[in-house]
Amino acid sequence: MVPLIEAVDVSKRFAGGLGRESTLALAGLSLAIHAETPSIIAVVGESGSGKTTLARLLLGLADPTGGQVRYRGGDLRKLRRDERLAFRRDVQAVFQDPYGVYNPFYRVDHVLATPVRRFRLAASRAQAKELIGETLRVVGLQPEEILGRFPHQLSGGQRQRVMVARALLLKPKLIVADEPVSMVDASLRATILGSLRRLTDEHGISILYITHDLATAYQVSDTILVLYRAHVAEAGAVERVVKAPQHPYTQLLITSIPRAHAARDWLMQKDDARRAAPVVTAAEGCCFADRCPLATPDCLGAPPALYRTEPRRAVACVQFRHHPALPAGDLGEVLSMQTPRRSS
């Protein structure tokens, strides 16, 4: 099957200014997303790890420095006008800021009516109104409470769910959601994440869920991709990666999640993982070696390959070099949905 979206050894480097060196934002990543097997892929990592860069490359908002992004087998940068229109319908985005995406001079109806008109989704105004109302109800909003208002008259959660509804109007195959709940109250996150989960389970829409929050990634996703300094650290089924992480960076992320211990003195908590590294990284070695408590001189020779430690897991760490390496670092089989999602 030809993937809906495919990244083939994609990398992105930003040029430096005033004599500074360029910055590597994403390094040689390959993955494929198929429309026939809808799932939620979480992309996690700290700030600057390359999460948003990956999203922009897949959306066609930035061009890769190396490699290629393909839509249904064709180079995304060379699509014909009709192919690009089909791409815009098949691949939609939900961005982080639930207010910045709106024009404050327009009522929220405008952001919903524009795609209906642009893609000719309705034959009349009455049909368009009915379609918009039905889509709002899918994401848990009542049309009579939303339509006719300006963006500032809605809560952050309502604004974000309107953007999910806007994407859903086009019946896309993939939604790229870049930190969709990071700027809303904790009480609203479950509602928005529940809406995203239903889009996959009930409407067959795949979602690339970008977040720095491992807890929500575990809650909503099927598979997970862990990035660190532009490189893939670990990838696989979310249940296995979160409950039994193998890469030292993933282990550090998991142990960094606060646990509710009333007697624990958080201010005196020591970060032993950061200070335990016995070696200093080399530019051509593992990018995590300077923070890794398990680092050895072998980590400094070359960037580690992605080793397939389990049928649905790959880890970029030399301690697993006795396992087979993924060909060309292709994460397609590791991230593919071959088993039903775990029960919540």
CSV table of N, CA and C in Angstrom, one decimal, residues 65-193:
chain,number,residue,atom,x,y,z
A,65,THR,N,15.9,19.9,4.5
A,65,THR,CA,17.3,20.1,4.0
A,65,THR,C,17.8,18.9,3.3
A,66,GLY,N,17.4,17.7,3.8
A,66,GLY,CA,17.7,16.4,3.2
A,66,GLY,C,16.6,15.5,3.2
A,67,GLY,N,16.6,14.5,2.3
A,67,GLY,CA,15.5,13.5,2.3
A,67,GLY,C,14.3,14.1,1.6
A,68,GLN,N,13.1,13.4,1.8
A,68,GLN,CA,11.9,13.8,1.0
A,68,GLN,C,10.7,13.4,1.8
A,69,VAL,N,9.7,14.3,1.7
A,69,VAL,CA,8.4,14.1,2.3
A,69,VAL,C,7.4,13.8,1.1
A,70,ARG,N,6.7,12.6,1.2
A,70,ARG,CA,5.9,12.2,0.1
A,70,ARG,C,4.4,12.2,0.5
A,71,TYR,N,3.6,12.6,-0.4
A,71,TYR,CA,2.1,12.4,-0.3
A,71,TYR,C,1.6,11.5,-1.3
A,72,ARG,N,1.1,10.4,-0.9
A,72,ARG,CA,0.6,9.3,-1.8
A,72,ARG,C,1.6,9.0,-2.9
A,73,GLY,N,2.9,8.9,-2.5
A,73,GLY,CA,4.0,8.5,-3.3
A,73,GLY,C,4.7,9.6,-4.1
A,74,GLY,N,4.1,10.8,-4.1
A,74,GLY,CA,4.7,12.0,-4.8
A,74,GLY,C,5.4,12.9,-3.9
A,75,ASP,N,6.4,13.6,-4.4
A,75,ASP,CA,7.2,14.6,-3.7
A,75,ASP,C,6.3,15.7,-3.3
A,76,LEU,N,6.2,16.0,-2.0
A,76,LEU,CA,5.2,17.0,-1.5
A,76,LEU,C,5.6,18.4,-2.1
A,77,ARG,N,6.8,18.6,-2.4
A,77,ARG,CA,7.2,19.9,-3.0
A,77,ARG,C,6.9,20.1,-4.5
A,78,LYS,N,6.5,19.0,-5.1
A,78,LYS,CA,6.3,19.0,-6.6
A,78,LYS,C,4.8,18.6,-6.9
A,79,LEU,N,3.9,18.8,-6.0
A,79,LEU,CA,2.5,18.4,-6.3
A,79,LEU,C,1.9,19.4,-7.3
A,80,ARG,N,1.0,18.8,-8.1
A,80,ARG,CA,0.2,19.7,-9.0
A,80,ARG,C,-0.9,20.4,-8.2
A,81,ARG,N,-1.5,21.3,-8.8
A,81,ARG,CA,-2.5,22.1,-8.1
A,81,ARG,C,-3.6,21.2,-7.5
A,82,ASP,N,-4.1,20.3,-8.3
A,82,ASP,CA,-5.2,19.4,-7.8
A,82,ASP,C,-4.7,18.5,-6.8
A,83,GLU,N,-3.5,18.0,-6.9
A,83,GLU,CA,-2.9,17.2,-5.8
A,83,GLU,C,-2.7,17.9,-4.5
A,84,ARG,N,-2.3,19.2,-4.6
A,84,ARG,CA,-2.1,20.0,-3.4
A,84,ARG,C,-3.4,20.2,-2.7
A,85,LEU,N,-4.5,20.4,-3.5
A,85,LEU,CA,-5.8,20.6,-2.9
A,85,LEU,C,-6.2,19.4,-2.2
A,86,ALA,N,-6.0,18.2,-2.8
A,86,ALA,CA,-6.3,16.9,-2.2
A,86,ALA,C,-5.5,16.8,-0.9
A,87,PHE,N,-4.2,17.2,-0.9
A,87,PHE,CA,-3.4,17.1,0.3
A,87,PHE,C,-3.9,17.9,1.4
A,88,ARG,N,-4.3,19.1,1.1
A,88,ARG,CA,-4.9,20.1,2.1
A,88,ARG,C,-6.1,19.5,2.7
A,89,ARG,N,-6.9,18.7,1.9
A,89,ARG,CA,-8.1,18.1,2.5
A,89,ARG,C,-7.8,16.9,3.3
A,90,ASP,N,-6.8,16.1,2.9
A,90,ASP,CA,-6.5,14.9,3.6
A,90,ASP,C,-5.7,15.1,4.9
A,91,VAL,N,-4.9,16.1,4.9
A,91,VAL,CA,-4.0,16.4,6.0
A,91,VAL,C,-4.3,17.7,6.6
A,92,GLN,N,-4.8,17.7,7.8
A,92,GLN,CA,-5.2,18.9,8.5
A,92,GLN,C,-4.3,19.1,9.8
A,93,ALA,N,-4.4,20.4,10.3
A,93,ALA,CA,-3.5,20.7,11.5
A,93,ALA,C,-4.4,21.3,12.6
A,94,VAL,N,-4.0,21.0,13.9
A,94,VAL,CA,-4.5,21.7,15.0
A,94,VAL,C,-3.3,22.2,15.8
A,95,PHE,N,-3.2,23.6,15.9
A,95,PHE,CA,-2.0,24.2,16.4
A,95,PHE,C,-2.1,24.4,17.9
A,96,GLN,N,-1.0,24.8,18.5
A,96,GLN,CA,-0.9,24.9,20.0
A,96,GLN,C,-1.7,26.0,20.6
A,97,ASP,N,-1.7,27.2,20.0
A,97,ASP,CA,-2.3,28.4,20.6
A,97,ASP,C,-3.8,28.5,20.2
A,98,PRO,N,-4.7,28.2,21.1
A,98,PRO,CA,-6.1,28.2,20.7
A,98,PRO,C,-6.7,29.6,20.5
A,99,TYR,N,-5.9,30.7,20.6
A,99,TYR,CA,-6.4,32.0,20.3
A,99,TYR,C,-5.7,32.6,19.1
A,100,GLY,N,-4.4,32.4,19.0
A,100,GLY,CA,-3.6,33.0,17.9
A,100,GLY,C,-4.1,32.6,16.5
A,101,VAL,N,-4.8,31.4,16.3
A,101,VAL,CA,-5.1,31.0,15.0
A,101,VAL,C,-6.4,31.7,14.5
A,102,TYR,N,-7.1,32.4,15.4
A,102,TYR,CA,-8.3,33.2,15.0
A,102,TYR,C,-8.0,34.6,14.6
A,103,ASN,N,-8.8,35.1,13.6
A,103,ASN,CA,-8.8,36.5,13.3
A,103,ASN,C,-9.8,37.2,14.3
A,104,PRO,N,-9.3,38.0,15.2
A,104,PRO,CA,-10.3,38.5,16.2
A,104,PRO,C,-11.4,39.4,15.7
A,105,PHE,N,-11.3,39.8,14.4
A,105,PHE,CA,-12.3,40.7,13.8
A,105,PHE,C,-13.5,39.9,13.3
A,106,TYR,N,-13.3,38.5,13.2
A,106,TYR,CA,-14.3,37.7,12.7
A,106,TYR,C,-15.0,36.9,13.8
A,107,ARG,N,-16.2,36.6,13.6
A,107,ARG,CA,-16.9,35.6,14.5
A,107,ARG,C,-16.3,34.2,14.2
A,108,VAL,N,-16.5,33.3,15.2
A,108,VAL,CA,-15.9,32.0,15.0
A,108,VAL,C,-16.6,31.2,13.8
A,109,ASP,N,-17.7,31.7,13.4
A,109,ASP,CA,-18.4,31.1,12.2
A,109,ASP,C,-17.5,31.1,11.0
A,110,HIS,N,-16.7,32.2,10.9
A,110,HIS,CA,-15.8,32.4,9.8
A,110,HIS,C,-14.8,31.2,9.6
A,111,VAL,N,-14.2,30.8,10.7
A,111,VAL,CA,-13.2,29.7,10.6
A,111,VAL,C,-13.8,28.4,10.2
A,112,LEU,N,-15.1,28.2,10.4
A,112,LEU,CA,-15.8,27.0,10.1
A,112,LEU,C,-16.4,27.1,8.7
A,113,ALA,N,-16.9,28.3,8.3
A,113,ALA,CA,-17.5,28.4,7.0
A,113,ALA,C,-16.5,28.5,5.9
A,114,THR,N,-15.3,28.9,6.1
A,114,THR,CA,-14.3,29.1,5.1
A,114,THR,C,-14.0,27.8,4.4
A,115,PRO,N,-13.6,26.7,5.2
A,115,PRO,CA,-13.3,25.4,4.5
A,115,PRO,C,-14.6,24.8,3.8
A,116,VAL,N,-15.7,25.0,4.4
A,116,VAL,CA,-17.0,24.5,3.7
A,116,VAL,C,-17.1,25.2,2.3
A,117,ARG,N,-16.9,26.5,2.3
A,117,ARG,CA,-17.0,27.2,1.0
A,117,ARG,C,-15.8,26.8,0.1
A,118,ARG,N,-14.6,26.8,0.6
A,118,ARG,CA,-13.4,26.6,-0.2
A,118,ARG,C,-13.4,25.2,-0.8
A,119,PHE,N,-13.9,24.2,-0.1
A,119,PHE,CA,-13.9,22.9,-0.7
A,119,PHE,C,-15.2,22.4,-1.1
A,120,ARG,N,-16.2,23.3,-1.2
A,120,ARG,CA,-17.5,23.1,-1.7
A,120,ARG,C,-18.1,21.8,-1.0
A,121,LEU,N,-18.2,21.9,0.3
A,121,LEU,CA,-18.7,20.8,1.1
A,121,LEU,C,-20.2,20.8,1.2
A,122,ALA,N,-20.9,21.9,0.9
A,122,ALA,CA,-22.3,22.0,1.0
A,122,ALA,C,-22.9,22.7,-0.2
A,123,ALA,N,-24.1,22.4,-0.6
A,123,ALA,CA,-24.7,22.9,-1.8
A,123,ALA,C,-25.5,24.2,-1.5
A,124,SER,N,-25.8,24.5,-0.2
A,124,SER,CA,-26.6,25.6,0.2
A,124,SER,C,-26.1,26.1,1.6
A,125,ARG,N,-26.6,27.3,1.9
A,125,ARG,CA,-26.3,27.8,3.3
A,125,ARG,C,-26.9,27.0,4.4
A,126,ALA,N,-28.1,26.5,4.1
A,126,ALA,CA,-28.8,25.7,5.1
A,126,ALA,C,-28.0,24.4,5.3
A,127,GLN,N,-27.6,23.8,4.2
A,127,GLN,CA,-26.8,22.6,4.3
A,127,GLN,C,-25.5,22.8,5.0
A,128,ALA,N,-24.8,24.0,4.7
A,128,ALA,CA,-23.6,24.3,5.4
A,128,ALA,C,-23.8,24.5,6.9
A,129,LYS,N,-24.9,25.1,7.3
A,129,LYS,CA,-25.1,25.4,8.7
A,129,LYS,C,-25.4,24.0,9.4
A,130,GLU,N,-26.1,23.1,8.7
A,130,GLU,CA,-26.4,21.8,9.3
A,130,GLU,C,-25.1,21.0,9.5
A,131,LEU,N,-24.2,21.1,8.5
A,131,LEU,CA,-22.9,20.4,8.5
A,131,LEU,C,-22.0,20.9,9.7
A,132,ILE,N,-22.0,22.2,9.8
A,132,ILE,CA,-21.2,22.8,10.9
A,132,ILE,C,-21.7,22.5,12.2
A,133,GLY,N,-23.0,22.5,12.4
A,133,GLY,CA,-23.6,22.2,13.7
A,133,GLY,C,-23.4,20.7,14.1
A,134,GLU,N,-23.5,19.8,13.1
A,134,GLU,CA,-23.3,18.4,13.3
A,134,GLU,C,-21.8,18.2,13.7
A,135,THR,N,-20.9,18.9,13.1
A,135,THR,CA,-19.4,18.7,13.4
A,135,THR,C,-19.1,19.2,14.8
A,136,LEU,N,-19.7,20.3,15.2
A,136,LEU,CA,-19.5,20.9,16.5
A,136,LEU,C,-20.0,19.9,17.6
A,137,ARG,N,-21.1,19.3,17.3
A,137,ARG,CA,-21.6,18.3,18.3
A,137,ARG,C,-20.7,17.1,18.4
A,138,VAL,N,-20.0,16.7,17.4
A,138,VAL,CA,-19.1,15.6,17.4
A,138,VAL,C,-18.0,15.9,18.4
A,139,VAL,N,-17.5,17.1,18.6
A,139,VAL,CA,-16.4,17.4,19.5
A,139,VAL,C,-16.9,18.0,20.8
A,140,GLY,N,-18.2,17.8,21.1
A,140,GLY,CA,-18.8,18.1,22.4
A,140,GLY,C,-19.2,19.5,22.6
A,141,LEU,N,-19.5,20.2,21.5
A,141,LEU,CA,-20.0,21.6,21.6
A,141,LEU,C,-21.4,21.8,21.0
A,142,GLN,N,-22.1,22.7,21.6
A,142,GLN,CA,-23.5,23.0,21.2
A,142,GLN,C,-23.4,24.2,20.2
A,143,PRO,N,-23.9,24.0,19.0
A,143,PRO,CA,-23.8,25.1,18.0
A,143,PRO,C,-24.4,26.4,18.5
A,144,GLU,N,-25.6,26.4,19.2
A,144,GLU,CA,-26.2,27.6,19.7
A,144,GLU,C,-25.4,28.3,20.7
A,145,GLU,N,-24.4,27.6,21.4
A,145,GLU,CA,-23.6,28.3,22.4
A,145,GLU,C,-22.3,28.8,21.8
A,146,ILE,N,-22.0,28.4,20.5
A,146,ILE,CA,-20.7,28.8,19.9
A,146,ILE,C,-20.8,29.7,18.7
A,147,LEU,N,-21.7,29.4,17.8
A,147,LEU,CA,-21.9,30.2,16.6
A,147,LEU,C,-22.4,31.6,16.9
A,148,GLY,N,-21.9,32.6,16.2
A,148,GLY,CA,-22.3,34.0,16.4
A,148,GLY,C,-21.4,34.7,17.4
A,149,ARG,N,-20.5,34.0,18.1
A,149,ARG,CA,-19.6,34.7,19.0
A,149,ARG,C,-18.2,35.0,18.5
A,150,PHE,N,-17.5,35.9,19.1
A,150,PHE,CA,-16.2,36.2,18.7
A,150,PHE,C,-15.2,35.3,19.5
A,151,PRO,N,-14.0,35.1,19.0
A,151,PRO,CA,-13.1,34.2,19.7
A,151,PRO,C,-12.9,34.5,21.2
A,152,HIS,N,-12.8,35.8,21.6
A,152,HIS,CA,-12.5,36.2,23.0
A,152,HIS,C,-13.7,35.8,23.9
A,153,GLN,N,-14.9,35.5,23.3
A,153,GLN,CA,-16.0,35.2,24.1
A,153,GLN,C,-16.1,33.7,24.4
A,154,LEU,N,-15.1,32.9,23.9
A,154,LEU,CA,-15.1,31.5,24.2
A,154,LEU,C,-13.9,31.2,25.1
A,155,SER,N,-14.0,30.1,25.8
A,155,SER,CA,-12.9,29.6,26.7
A,155,SER,C,-11.8,29.0,25.8
A,156,GLY,N,-10.7,28.8,26.4
A,156,GLY,CA,-9.6,28.2,25.6
A,156,GLY,C,-9.9,26.8,25.1
A,157,GLY,N,-10.6,26.0,26.0
A,157,GLY,CA,-11.0,24.7,25.6
A,157,GLY,C,-12.0,24.7,24.4
A,158,GLN,N,-13.0,25.7,24.5
A,158,GLN,CA,-14.0,25.8,23.4
A,158,GLN,C,-13.3,26.2,22.1
A,159,ARG,N,-12.3,27.2,22.2
A,159,ARG,CA,-11.6,27.6,21.0
A,159,ARG,C,-10.8,26.4,20.4
A,160,GLN,N,-10.2,25.6,21.2
A,160,GLN,CA,-9.4,24.5,20.6
A,160,GLN,C,-10.3,23.5,20.0
A,161,ARG,N,-11.5,23.2,20.7
A,161,ARG,CA,-12.4,22.2,20.1
A,161,ARG,C,-13.0,22.7,18.8
A,162,VAL,N,-13.2,24.0,18.7
A,162,VAL,CA,-13.7,24.5,17.4
A,162,VAL,C,-12.6,24.3,16.3
A,163,MET,N,-11.4,24.4,16.6
A,163,MET,CA,-10.3,24.1,15.6
A,163,MET,C,-10.3,22.6,15.3
A,164,VAL,N,-10.6,21.7,16.2
A,164,VAL,CA,-10.7,20.3,15.9
A,164,VAL,C,-11.9,20.1,15.0
A,165,ALA,N,-13.0,20.8,15.3
A,165,ALA,CA,-14.2,20.7,14.4
A,165,ALA,C,-13.9,21.2,13.0
A,166,ARG,N,-13.1,22.3,12.9
A,166,ARG,CA,-12.7,22.8,11.6
A,166,ARG,C,-12.0,21.7,10.8
A,167,ALA,N,-11.0,21.1,11.4
A,167,ALA,CA,-10.3,20.0,10.7
A,167,ALA,C,-11.2,18.9,10.4
A,168,LEU,N,-12.1,18.5,11.3
A,168,LEU,CA,-13.0,17.4,11.0
A,168,LEU,C,-14.0,17.6,9.9
A,169,LEU,N,-14.3,18.9,9.6
A,169,LEU,CA,-15.2,19.2,8.5
A,169,LEU,C,-14.8,18.6,7.2
A,170,LEU,N,-13.5,18.6,7.0
A,170,LEU,CA,-13.0,18.1,5.7
A,170,LEU,C,-12.8,16.6,5.6
A,171,LYS,N,-13.2,15.9,6.7
A,171,LYS,CA,-13.0,14.4,6.8
A,171,LYS,C,-11.6,14.0,6.3
A,172,PRO,N,-10.6,14.5,7.0
A,172,PRO,CA,-9.2,14.2,6.6
A,172,PRO,C,-8.8,12.8,7.0
A,173,LYS,N,-7.7,12.4,6.4
A,173,LYS,CA,-7.1,11.1,6.8
A,173,LYS,C,-6.1,11.2,7.9
A,174,LEU,N,-5.6,12.4,8.1
A,174,LEU,CA,-4.6,12.7,9.1
A,174,LEU,C,-4.7,14.1,9.7
A,175,ILE,N,-4.6,14.2,11.0
A,175,ILE,CA,-4.6,15.5,11.7
A,175,ILE,C,-3.3,15.5,12.5
A,176,VAL,N,-2.5,16.6,12.2
A,176,VAL,CA,-1.3,16.8,12.9
A,176,VAL,C,-1.6,17.8,14.0
A,177,ALA,N,-1.6,17.3,15.3
A,177,ALA,CA,-1.9,18.1,16.4
A,177,ALA,C,-0.7,18.5,17.2
A,178,ASP,N,-0.3,19.8,17.1
A,178,ASP,CA,0.9,20.2,17.7
A,178,ASP,C,0.6,20.8,19.1
A,179,GLU,N,0.9,20.1,20.2
A,179,GLU,CA,0.7,20.6,21.5
A,179,GLU,C,-0.8,21.1,21.7
A,180,PRO,N,-1.8,20.3,21.3
A,180,PRO,CA,-3.2,20.9,21.3
A,180,PRO,C,-3.7,21.2,22.7
A,181,VAL,N,-3.2,20.6,23.8
A,181,VAL,CA,-3.7,20.9,25.1
A,181,VAL,C,-2.8,21.6,26.1
A,182,SER,N,-1.7,22.0,25.5
A,182,SER,CA,-0.7,22.6,26.4
A,182,SER,C,-1.1,24.0,27.0
A,183,MET,N,-2.0,24.7,26.3
A,183,MET,CA,-2.4,26.0,26.7
A,183,MET,C,-3.8,26.1,27.3
A,184,VAL,N,-4.4,24.9,27.6
A,184,VAL,CA,-5.7,24.9,28.2
A,184,VAL,C,-5.6,24.3,29.6
A,185,ASP,N,-6.6,24.6,30.4
A,185,ASP,CA,-6.7,24.1,31.8
A,185,ASP,C,-6.6,22.6,31.9
A,186,ALA,N,-6.1,22.1,32.9
A,186,ALA,CA,-6.0,20.7,33.1
A,186,ALA,C,-7.4,20.0,33.1
A,187,SER,N,-8.4,20.7,33.6
A,187,SER,CA,-9.7,20.1,33.6
A,187,SER,C,-10.3,19.9,32.2
A,188,LEU,N,-9.8,20.7,31.2
A,188,LEU,CA,-10.3,20.6,29.8
A,188,LEU,C,-9.5,19.6,29.0
A,189,ARG,N,-8.3,19.2,29.4
A,189,ARG,CA,-7.4,18.4,28.6
A,189,ARG,C,-8.1,17.1,28.3
A,190,ALA,N,-8.7,16.5,29.3
A,190,ALA,CA,-9.3,15.2,29.1
A,190,ALA,C,-10.4,15.2,28.0
A,191,THR,N,-11.2,16.4,28.0
A,191,THR,CA,-12.2,16.5,27.0
A,191,THR,C,-11.7,16.6,25.6
A,192,ILE,N,-10.6,17.4,25.4
A,192,ILE,CA,-10.0,17.6,24.1
A,192,ILE,C,-9.4,16.3,23.7
A,193,LEU,N,-8.7,15.6,24.6
A,193,LEU,CA,-8.0,14.4,24.2
A,193,LEU,C,-9.0,13.3,23.9
